[in-house]
Structures are given as C-alpha cells and as structure tokens.
PDB file of C-alpha atoms and ligand atoms in Angstrom:
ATOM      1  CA  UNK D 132      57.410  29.673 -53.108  1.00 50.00           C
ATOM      2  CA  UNK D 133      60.465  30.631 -55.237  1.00 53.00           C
ATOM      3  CA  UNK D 134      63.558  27.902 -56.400  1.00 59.00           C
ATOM      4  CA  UNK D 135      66.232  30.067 -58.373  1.00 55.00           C
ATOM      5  CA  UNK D 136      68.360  27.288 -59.651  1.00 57.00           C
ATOM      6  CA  UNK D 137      72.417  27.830 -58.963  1.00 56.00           C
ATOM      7  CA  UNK D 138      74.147  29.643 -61.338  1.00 53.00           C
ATOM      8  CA  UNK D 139      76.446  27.952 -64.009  1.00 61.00           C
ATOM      9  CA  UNK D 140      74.399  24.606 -62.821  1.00 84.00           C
ATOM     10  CA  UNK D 141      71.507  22.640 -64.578  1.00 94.00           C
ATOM     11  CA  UNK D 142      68.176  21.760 -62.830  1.00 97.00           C
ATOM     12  CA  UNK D 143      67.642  18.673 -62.015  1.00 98.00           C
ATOM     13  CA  UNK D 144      64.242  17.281 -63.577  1.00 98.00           C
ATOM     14  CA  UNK D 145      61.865  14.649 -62.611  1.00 98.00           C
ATOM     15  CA  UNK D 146      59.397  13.841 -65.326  1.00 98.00           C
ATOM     16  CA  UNK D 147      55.803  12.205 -64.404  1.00 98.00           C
ATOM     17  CA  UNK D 148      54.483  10.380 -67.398  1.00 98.00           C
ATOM     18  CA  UNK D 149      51.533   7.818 -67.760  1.00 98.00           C
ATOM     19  CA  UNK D 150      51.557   7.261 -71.635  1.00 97.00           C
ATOM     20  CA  UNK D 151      53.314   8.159 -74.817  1.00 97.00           C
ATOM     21  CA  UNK D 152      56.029  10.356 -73.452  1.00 98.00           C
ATOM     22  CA  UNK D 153      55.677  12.800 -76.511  1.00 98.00           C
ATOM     23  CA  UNK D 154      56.245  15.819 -74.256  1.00 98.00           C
ATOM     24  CA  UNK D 155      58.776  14.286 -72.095  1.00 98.00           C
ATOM     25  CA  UNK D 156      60.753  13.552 -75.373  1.00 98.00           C
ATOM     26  CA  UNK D 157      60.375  17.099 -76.372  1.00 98.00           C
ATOM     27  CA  UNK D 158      62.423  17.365 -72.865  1.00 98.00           C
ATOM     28  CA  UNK D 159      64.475  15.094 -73.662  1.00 98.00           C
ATOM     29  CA  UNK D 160      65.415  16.572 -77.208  1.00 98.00           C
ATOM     30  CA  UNK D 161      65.654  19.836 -75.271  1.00 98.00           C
ATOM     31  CA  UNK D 162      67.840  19.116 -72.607  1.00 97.00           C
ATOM     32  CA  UNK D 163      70.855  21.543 -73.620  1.00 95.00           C
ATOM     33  CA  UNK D 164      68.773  24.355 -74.947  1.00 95.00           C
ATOM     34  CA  UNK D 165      67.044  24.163 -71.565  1.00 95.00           C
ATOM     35  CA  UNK D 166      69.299  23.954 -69.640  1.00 94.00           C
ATOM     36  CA  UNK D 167      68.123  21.054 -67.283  1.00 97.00           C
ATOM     37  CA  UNK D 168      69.183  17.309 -66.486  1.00 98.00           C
ATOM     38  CA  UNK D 169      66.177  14.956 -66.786  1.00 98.00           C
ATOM     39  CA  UNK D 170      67.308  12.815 -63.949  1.00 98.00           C
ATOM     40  CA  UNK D 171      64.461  10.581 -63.259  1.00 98.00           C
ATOM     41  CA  UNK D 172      61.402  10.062 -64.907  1.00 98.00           C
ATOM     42  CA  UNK D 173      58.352   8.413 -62.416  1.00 98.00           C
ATOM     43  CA  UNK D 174      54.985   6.876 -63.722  1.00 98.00           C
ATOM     44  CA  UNK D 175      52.004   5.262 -61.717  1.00 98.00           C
ATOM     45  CA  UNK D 176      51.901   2.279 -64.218  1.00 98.00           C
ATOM     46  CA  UNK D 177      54.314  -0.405 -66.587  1.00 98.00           C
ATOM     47  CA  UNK D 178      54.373  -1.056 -70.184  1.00 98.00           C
ATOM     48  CA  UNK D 179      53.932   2.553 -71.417  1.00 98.00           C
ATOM     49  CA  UNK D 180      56.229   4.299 -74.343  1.00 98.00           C
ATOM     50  CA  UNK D 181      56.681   6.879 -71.687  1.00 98.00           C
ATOM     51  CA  UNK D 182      59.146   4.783 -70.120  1.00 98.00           C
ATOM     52  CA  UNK D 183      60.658   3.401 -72.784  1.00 98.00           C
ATOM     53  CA  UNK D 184      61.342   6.657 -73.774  1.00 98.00           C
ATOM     54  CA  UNK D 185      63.405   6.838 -70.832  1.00 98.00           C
ATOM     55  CA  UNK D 186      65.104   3.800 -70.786  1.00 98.00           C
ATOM     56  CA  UNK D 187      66.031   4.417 -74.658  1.00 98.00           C
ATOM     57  CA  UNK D 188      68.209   7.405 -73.140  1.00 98.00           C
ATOM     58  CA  UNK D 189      69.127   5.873 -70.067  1.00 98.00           C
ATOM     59  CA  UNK D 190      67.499   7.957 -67.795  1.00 98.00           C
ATOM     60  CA  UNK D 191      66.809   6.324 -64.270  1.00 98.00           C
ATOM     61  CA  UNK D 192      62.970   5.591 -63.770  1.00 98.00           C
ATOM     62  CA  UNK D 193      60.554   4.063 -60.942  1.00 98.00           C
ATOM     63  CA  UNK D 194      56.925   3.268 -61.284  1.00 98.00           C
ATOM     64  CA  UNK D 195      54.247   3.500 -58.670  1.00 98.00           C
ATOM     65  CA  UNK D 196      51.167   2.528 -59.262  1.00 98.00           C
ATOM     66  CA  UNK D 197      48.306   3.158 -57.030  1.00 98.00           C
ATOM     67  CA  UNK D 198      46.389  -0.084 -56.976  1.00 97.00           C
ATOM     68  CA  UNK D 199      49.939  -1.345 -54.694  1.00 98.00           C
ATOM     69  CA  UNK D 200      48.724   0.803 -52.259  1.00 98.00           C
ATOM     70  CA  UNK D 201      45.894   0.647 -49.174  1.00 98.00           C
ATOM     71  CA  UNK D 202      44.941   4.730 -49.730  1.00 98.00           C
ATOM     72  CA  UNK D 203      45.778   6.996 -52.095  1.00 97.00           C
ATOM     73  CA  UNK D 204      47.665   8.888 -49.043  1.00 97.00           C
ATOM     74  CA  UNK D 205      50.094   6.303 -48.675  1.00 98.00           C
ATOM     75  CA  UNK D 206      50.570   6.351 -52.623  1.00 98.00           C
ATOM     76  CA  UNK D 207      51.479   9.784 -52.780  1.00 98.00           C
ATOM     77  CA  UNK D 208      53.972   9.331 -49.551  1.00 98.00           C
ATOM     78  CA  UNK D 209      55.435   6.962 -51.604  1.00 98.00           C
ATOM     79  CA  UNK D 210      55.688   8.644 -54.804  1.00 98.00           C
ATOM     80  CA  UNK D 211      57.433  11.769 -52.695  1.00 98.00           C
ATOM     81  CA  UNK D 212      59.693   9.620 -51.500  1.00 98.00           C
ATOM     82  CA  UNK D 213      60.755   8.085 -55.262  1.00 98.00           C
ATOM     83  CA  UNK D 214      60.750  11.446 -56.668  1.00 98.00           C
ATOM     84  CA  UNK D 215      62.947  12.911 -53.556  1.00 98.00           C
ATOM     85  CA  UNK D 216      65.723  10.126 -54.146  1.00 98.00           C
ATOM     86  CA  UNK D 217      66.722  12.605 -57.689  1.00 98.00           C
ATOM     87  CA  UNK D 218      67.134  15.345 -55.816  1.00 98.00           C
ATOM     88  CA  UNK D 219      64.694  17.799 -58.573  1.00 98.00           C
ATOM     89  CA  UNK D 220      64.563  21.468 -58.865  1.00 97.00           C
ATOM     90  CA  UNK D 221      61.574  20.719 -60.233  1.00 98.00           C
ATOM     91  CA  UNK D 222      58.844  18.119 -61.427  1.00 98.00           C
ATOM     92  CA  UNK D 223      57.380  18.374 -64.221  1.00 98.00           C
ATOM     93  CA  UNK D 224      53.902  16.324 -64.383  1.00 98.00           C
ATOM     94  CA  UNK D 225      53.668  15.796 -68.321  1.00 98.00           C
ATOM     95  CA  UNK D 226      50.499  13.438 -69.185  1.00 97.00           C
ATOM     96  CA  UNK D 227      50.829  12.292 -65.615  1.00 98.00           C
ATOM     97  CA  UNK D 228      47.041  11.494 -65.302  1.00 96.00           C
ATOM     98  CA  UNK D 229      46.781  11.330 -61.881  1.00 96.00           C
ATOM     99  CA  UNK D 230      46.043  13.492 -58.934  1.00 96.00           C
ATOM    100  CA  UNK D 231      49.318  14.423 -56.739  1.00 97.00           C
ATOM    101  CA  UNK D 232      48.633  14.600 -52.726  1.00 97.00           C
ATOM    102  CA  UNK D 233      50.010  16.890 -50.125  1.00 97.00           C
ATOM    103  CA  UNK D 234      53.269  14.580 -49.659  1.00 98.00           C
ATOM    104  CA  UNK D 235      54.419  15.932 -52.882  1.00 98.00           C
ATOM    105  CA  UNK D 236      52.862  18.950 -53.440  1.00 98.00           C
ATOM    106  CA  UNK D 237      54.645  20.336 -50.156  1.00 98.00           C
ATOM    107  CA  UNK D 238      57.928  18.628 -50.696  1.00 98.00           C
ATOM    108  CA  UNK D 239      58.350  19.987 -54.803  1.00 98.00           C
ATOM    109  CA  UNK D 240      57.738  22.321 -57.171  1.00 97.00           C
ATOM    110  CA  UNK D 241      55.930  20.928 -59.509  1.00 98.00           C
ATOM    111  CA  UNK D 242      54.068  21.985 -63.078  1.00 98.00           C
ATOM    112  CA  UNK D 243      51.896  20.726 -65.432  1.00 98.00           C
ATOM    113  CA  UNK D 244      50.851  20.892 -69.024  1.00 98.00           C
ATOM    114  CA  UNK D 245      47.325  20.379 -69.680  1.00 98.00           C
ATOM    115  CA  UNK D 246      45.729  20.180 -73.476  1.00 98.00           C
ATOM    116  CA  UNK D 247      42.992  23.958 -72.990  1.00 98.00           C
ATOM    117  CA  UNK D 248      43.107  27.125 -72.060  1.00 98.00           C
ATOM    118  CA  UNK D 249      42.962  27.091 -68.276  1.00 98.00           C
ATOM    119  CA  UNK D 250      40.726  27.535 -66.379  1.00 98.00           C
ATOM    120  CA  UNK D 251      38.096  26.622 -69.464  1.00 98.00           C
ATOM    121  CA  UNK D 252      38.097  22.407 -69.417  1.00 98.00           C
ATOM    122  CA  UNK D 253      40.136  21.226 -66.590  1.00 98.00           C
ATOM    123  CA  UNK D 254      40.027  17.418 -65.707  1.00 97.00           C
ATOM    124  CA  UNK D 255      41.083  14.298 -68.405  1.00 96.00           C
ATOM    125  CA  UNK D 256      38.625  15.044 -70.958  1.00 98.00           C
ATOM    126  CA  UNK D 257      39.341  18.615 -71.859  1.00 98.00           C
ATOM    127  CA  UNK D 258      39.674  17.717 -75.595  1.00 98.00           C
ATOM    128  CA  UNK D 259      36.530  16.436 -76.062  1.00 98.00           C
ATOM    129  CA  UNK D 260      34.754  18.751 -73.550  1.00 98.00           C
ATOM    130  CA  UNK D 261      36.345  22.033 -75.633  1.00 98.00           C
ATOM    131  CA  UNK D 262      34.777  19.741 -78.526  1.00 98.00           C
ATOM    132  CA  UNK D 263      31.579  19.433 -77.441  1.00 98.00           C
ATOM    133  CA  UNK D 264      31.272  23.383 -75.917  1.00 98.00           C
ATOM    134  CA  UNK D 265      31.869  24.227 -79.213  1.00 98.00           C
ATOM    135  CA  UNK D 266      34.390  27.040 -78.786  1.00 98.00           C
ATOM    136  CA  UNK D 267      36.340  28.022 -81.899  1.00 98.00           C
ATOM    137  CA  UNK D 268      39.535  28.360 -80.400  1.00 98.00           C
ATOM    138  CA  UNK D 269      41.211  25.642 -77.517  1.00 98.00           C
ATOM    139  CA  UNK D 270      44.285  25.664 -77.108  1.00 98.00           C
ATOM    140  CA  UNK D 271      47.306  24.622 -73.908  1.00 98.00           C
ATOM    141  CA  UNK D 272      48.417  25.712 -70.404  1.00 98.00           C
ATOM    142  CA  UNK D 273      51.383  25.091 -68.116  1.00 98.00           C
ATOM    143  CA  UNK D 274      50.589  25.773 -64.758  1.00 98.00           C
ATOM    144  CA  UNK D 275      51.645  25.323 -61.200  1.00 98.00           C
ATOM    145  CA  UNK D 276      49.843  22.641 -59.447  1.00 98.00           C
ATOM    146  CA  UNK D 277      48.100  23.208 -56.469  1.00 96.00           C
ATOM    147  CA  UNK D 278      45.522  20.633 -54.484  1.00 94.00           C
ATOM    148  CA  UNK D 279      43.232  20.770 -56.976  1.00 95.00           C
ATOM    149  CA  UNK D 280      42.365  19.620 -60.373  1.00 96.00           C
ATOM    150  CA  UNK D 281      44.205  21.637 -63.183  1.00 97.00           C
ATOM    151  CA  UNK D 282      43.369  24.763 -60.681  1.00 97.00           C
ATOM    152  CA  UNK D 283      47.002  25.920 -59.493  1.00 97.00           C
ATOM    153  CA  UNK D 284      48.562  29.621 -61.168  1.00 97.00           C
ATOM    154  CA  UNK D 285      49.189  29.518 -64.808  1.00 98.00           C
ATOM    155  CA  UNK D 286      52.648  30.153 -66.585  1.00 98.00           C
ATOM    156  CA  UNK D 287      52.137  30.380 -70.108  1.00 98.00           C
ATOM    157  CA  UNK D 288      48.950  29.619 -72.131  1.00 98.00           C
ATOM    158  CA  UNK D 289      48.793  29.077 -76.553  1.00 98.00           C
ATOM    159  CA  UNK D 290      45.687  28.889 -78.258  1.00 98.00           C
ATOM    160  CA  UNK D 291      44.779  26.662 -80.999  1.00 98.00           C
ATOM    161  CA  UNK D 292      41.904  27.013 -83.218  1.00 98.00           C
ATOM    162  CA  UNK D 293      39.225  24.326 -83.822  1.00 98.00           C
ATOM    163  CA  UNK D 294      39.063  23.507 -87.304  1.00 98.00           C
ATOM    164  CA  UNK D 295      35.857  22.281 -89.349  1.00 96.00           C
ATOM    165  CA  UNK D 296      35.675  18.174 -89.060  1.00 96.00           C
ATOM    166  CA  UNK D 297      37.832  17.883 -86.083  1.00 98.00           C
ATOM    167  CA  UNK D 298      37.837  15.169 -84.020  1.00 98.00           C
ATOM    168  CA  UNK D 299      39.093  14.686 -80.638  1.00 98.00           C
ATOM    169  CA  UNK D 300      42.226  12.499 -81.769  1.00 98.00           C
ATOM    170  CA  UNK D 301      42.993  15.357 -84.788  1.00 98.00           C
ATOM    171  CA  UNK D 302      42.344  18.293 -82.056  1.00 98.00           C
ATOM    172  CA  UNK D 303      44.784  16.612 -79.399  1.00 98.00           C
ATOM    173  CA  UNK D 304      47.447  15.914 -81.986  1.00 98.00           C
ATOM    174  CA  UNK D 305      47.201  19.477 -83.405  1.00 98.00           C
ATOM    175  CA  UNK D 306      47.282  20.640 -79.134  1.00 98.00           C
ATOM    176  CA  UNK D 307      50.375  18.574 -78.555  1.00 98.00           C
ATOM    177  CA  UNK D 308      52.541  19.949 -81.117  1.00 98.00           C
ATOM    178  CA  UNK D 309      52.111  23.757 -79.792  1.00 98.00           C
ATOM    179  CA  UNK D 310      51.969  22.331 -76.026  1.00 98.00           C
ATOM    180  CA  UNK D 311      55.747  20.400 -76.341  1.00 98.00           C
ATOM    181  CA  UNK D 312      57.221  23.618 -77.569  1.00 98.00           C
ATOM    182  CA  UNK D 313      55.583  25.602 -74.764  1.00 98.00           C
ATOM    183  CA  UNK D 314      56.545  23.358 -72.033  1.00 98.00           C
ATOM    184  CA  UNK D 315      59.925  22.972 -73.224  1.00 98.00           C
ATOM    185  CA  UNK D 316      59.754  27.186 -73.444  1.00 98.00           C
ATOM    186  CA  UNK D 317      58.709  27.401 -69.831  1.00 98.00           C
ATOM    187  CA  UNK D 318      60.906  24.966 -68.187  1.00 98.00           C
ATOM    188  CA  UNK D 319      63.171  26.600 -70.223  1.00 97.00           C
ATOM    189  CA  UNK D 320      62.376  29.935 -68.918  1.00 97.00           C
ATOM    190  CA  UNK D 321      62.051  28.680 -64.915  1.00 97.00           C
ATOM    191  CA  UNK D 322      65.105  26.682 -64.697  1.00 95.00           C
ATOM    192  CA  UNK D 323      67.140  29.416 -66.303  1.00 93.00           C
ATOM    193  CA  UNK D 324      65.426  32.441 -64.188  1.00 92.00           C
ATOM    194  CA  UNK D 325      64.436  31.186 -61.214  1.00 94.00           C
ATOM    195  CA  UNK D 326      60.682  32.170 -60.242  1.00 95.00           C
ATOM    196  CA  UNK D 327      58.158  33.362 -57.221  1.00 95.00           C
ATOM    197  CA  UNK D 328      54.670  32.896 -57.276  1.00 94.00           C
ATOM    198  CA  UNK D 329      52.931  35.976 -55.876  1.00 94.00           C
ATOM    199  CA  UNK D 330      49.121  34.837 -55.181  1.00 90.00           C
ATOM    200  CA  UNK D 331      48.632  33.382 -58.654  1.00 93.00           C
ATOM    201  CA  UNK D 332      50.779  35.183 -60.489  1.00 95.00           C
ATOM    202  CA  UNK D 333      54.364  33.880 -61.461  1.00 95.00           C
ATOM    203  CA  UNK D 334      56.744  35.751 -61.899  1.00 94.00           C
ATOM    204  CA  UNK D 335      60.289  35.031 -63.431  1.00 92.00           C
ATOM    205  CA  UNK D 336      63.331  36.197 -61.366  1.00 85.00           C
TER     206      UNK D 336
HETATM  207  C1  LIG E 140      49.082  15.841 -73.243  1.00 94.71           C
HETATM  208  O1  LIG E 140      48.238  16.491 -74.146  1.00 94.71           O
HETATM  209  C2  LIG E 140      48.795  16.249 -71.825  1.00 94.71           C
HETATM  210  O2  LIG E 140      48.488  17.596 -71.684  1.00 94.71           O
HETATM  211  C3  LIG E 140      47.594  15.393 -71.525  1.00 94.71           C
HETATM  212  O3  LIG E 140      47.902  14.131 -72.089  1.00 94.71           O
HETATM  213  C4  LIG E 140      48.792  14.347 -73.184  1.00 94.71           C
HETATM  214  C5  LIG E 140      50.019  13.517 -72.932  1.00 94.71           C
HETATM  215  O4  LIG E 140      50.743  13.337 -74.090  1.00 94.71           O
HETATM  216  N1  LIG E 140      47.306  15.344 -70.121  1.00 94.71           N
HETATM  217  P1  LIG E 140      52.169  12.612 -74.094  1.00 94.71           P
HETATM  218  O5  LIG E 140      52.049  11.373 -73.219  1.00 94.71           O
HETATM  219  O6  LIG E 140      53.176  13.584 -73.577  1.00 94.71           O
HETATM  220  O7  LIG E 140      52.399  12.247 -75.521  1.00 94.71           O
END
C-alpha cells in the first residue's frame, strides 16, 4: 500500500475521535505546518468535546454509533461510507476507541496513536496495564492499522518514563503531551512524503 499525496496539494484528513479531541486539536493547531486539510472529523457517539472541537472550527462531522446498527459489519459499511463522502488521503483514528472492520480498512489508509510502546500493552487499558507491569519507561506509538487490535506496522514510537507516585490519570496526561507532537510529526511526515509499507516496515517516499 503506498498514497503519495499530489504535489503543491494538501491531504485531505478524516479524524476519528470518541472523547476529548486533545490530539485532533493538536491537528487542528497544526494544519499549515502539516500540510493537510482536516476535512471531516467522524465519531461512533454524541455529546463529546471531540466534536465540539470540530464544530468550534467548522469542520464538517458525522457520528455513527454502533448500537444504530444490527452487526458490527453493517456499522463499519456504514462508517466507510461517511468517511468516503471527504474524499481522505488518509484517516487518522485519534482516541477512536473502537475496532475498524474490513469496509474501511480496505477502502483507507488509516493510522493510529495509541498511549505505549507497541507492541508492549495494546487494547484500551494500556495506561494502567504499563502501570501495573511495572516497567520504568511507557511511552506512545503511531501505527498503521491492520485487522487487529493495536497490531498493524509502527511509524514512530517516544518513550516516557514512569515517575514515582504516578497514577494512571498523571501517566496518560504526561503520554498525551509527547503523543500530540508525534502524531502531528508523522502525519506531518506522510502527507508531505508519501509512504509504502514493505511487510511491516514503512517507509517514507
Ligand atoms: C489518547 O491517549 C489515545 O492514544 C487514547 O486515548 C487518548 C485520547 O485522547 N486511545 P484525546 O481524546 O485525543 O484527548
């Protein structure tokens, strides 16, 4: 798989969000240095500052929410067909706590950003499981997404250290500030280079 953006244009974004929006605001801050046009953000439910976010800049959103929906097939066939409307270059699946099915995964590029070092504590509780492992050092990891959970090839990885008295609140908000400056560093970096993913290594163009 490889999407070199046109020269001289922006990539078109879609943003995936399901709660504060922090890291799609770093997006949003970042949109010239990037490089990129946010130009939809989705979310699978209402009410969340995620969206707000959005609607504060005027940035187009939808919301699909899986309990509308008979099987979670027929949810992500939906969701594909929301995010296809914007036309991305790429989606970018920032605190988007759900698991995306083939529908989109075959239609769009899409990455992640995920609160450990990868492949250490994948899933929704990788705070508190990097916590409770004890490790000295945690940290954050954009990857690619594949069919599974937090499993696809990894871009760019920070580490973080655990420090004495942490919680999993402290930790997370110590995570996020490292993990919006990578993500906005590797969208950055994709949408400006182009990419190909060779097994699971990516490689910029
Ligand atoms: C991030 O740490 C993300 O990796 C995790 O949830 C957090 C979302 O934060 N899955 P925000 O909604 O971008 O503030």
């Amino acid at each position: 798989m490889s999407i070199p953006p046109t020269p001289q244009s922006r990539a078109r974004l879609v943003v995936l969000v399901s709660g504060g929006g922090t890291n799609l605001q770093a997006l949003i801050d970042a949109e010239d240095f990037a490089d990129i046009d946010i130009v939809a953000v989705g979310a699978d439910r209402y009410g969340i500052d995620g969206l707000r976010r959005a609607e504060a800049e005027a940035i187009p959103i939808f919301v699909v929410p899986v309990e509308d929906f008979s099987s979670r097939a027929d949810w992500d066939s939906a969701l594909a067909l929301a995010i296809a409307e914007h036309e991305p270059d790429l989606v970018v699946s920032a605190g988007f706590m759900k698991i995306l099915g083939d529908h989109v995964l075959d239609q769009f590029s899409v990455i992640n950003t995920h609160p450990a070092l990868l492949p250490r504590f994948p899933g929704a509780h990788a705070v508190a499981d990097a916590l409770v492992a004890g490790v000295a050092e945690t940290g954050c990891t954009v990857h690619f997404v594949d069919e599974g959970v937090d499993t696809g090839p990894v871009i760019e990885q920070r580490s973080v250290l655990v420090e004495a008295g942490d919680d999993v609140e402290s930790l997370h908000e110590r995570i996020k500030v490292v993990e919006r400056e990578l993500l906005v560093q590797v969208v950055r970096q994709l949408c400006r280079s182009g990419w190909s993913i060779e097994g699971r290594e990516v490689v910029f163009s």
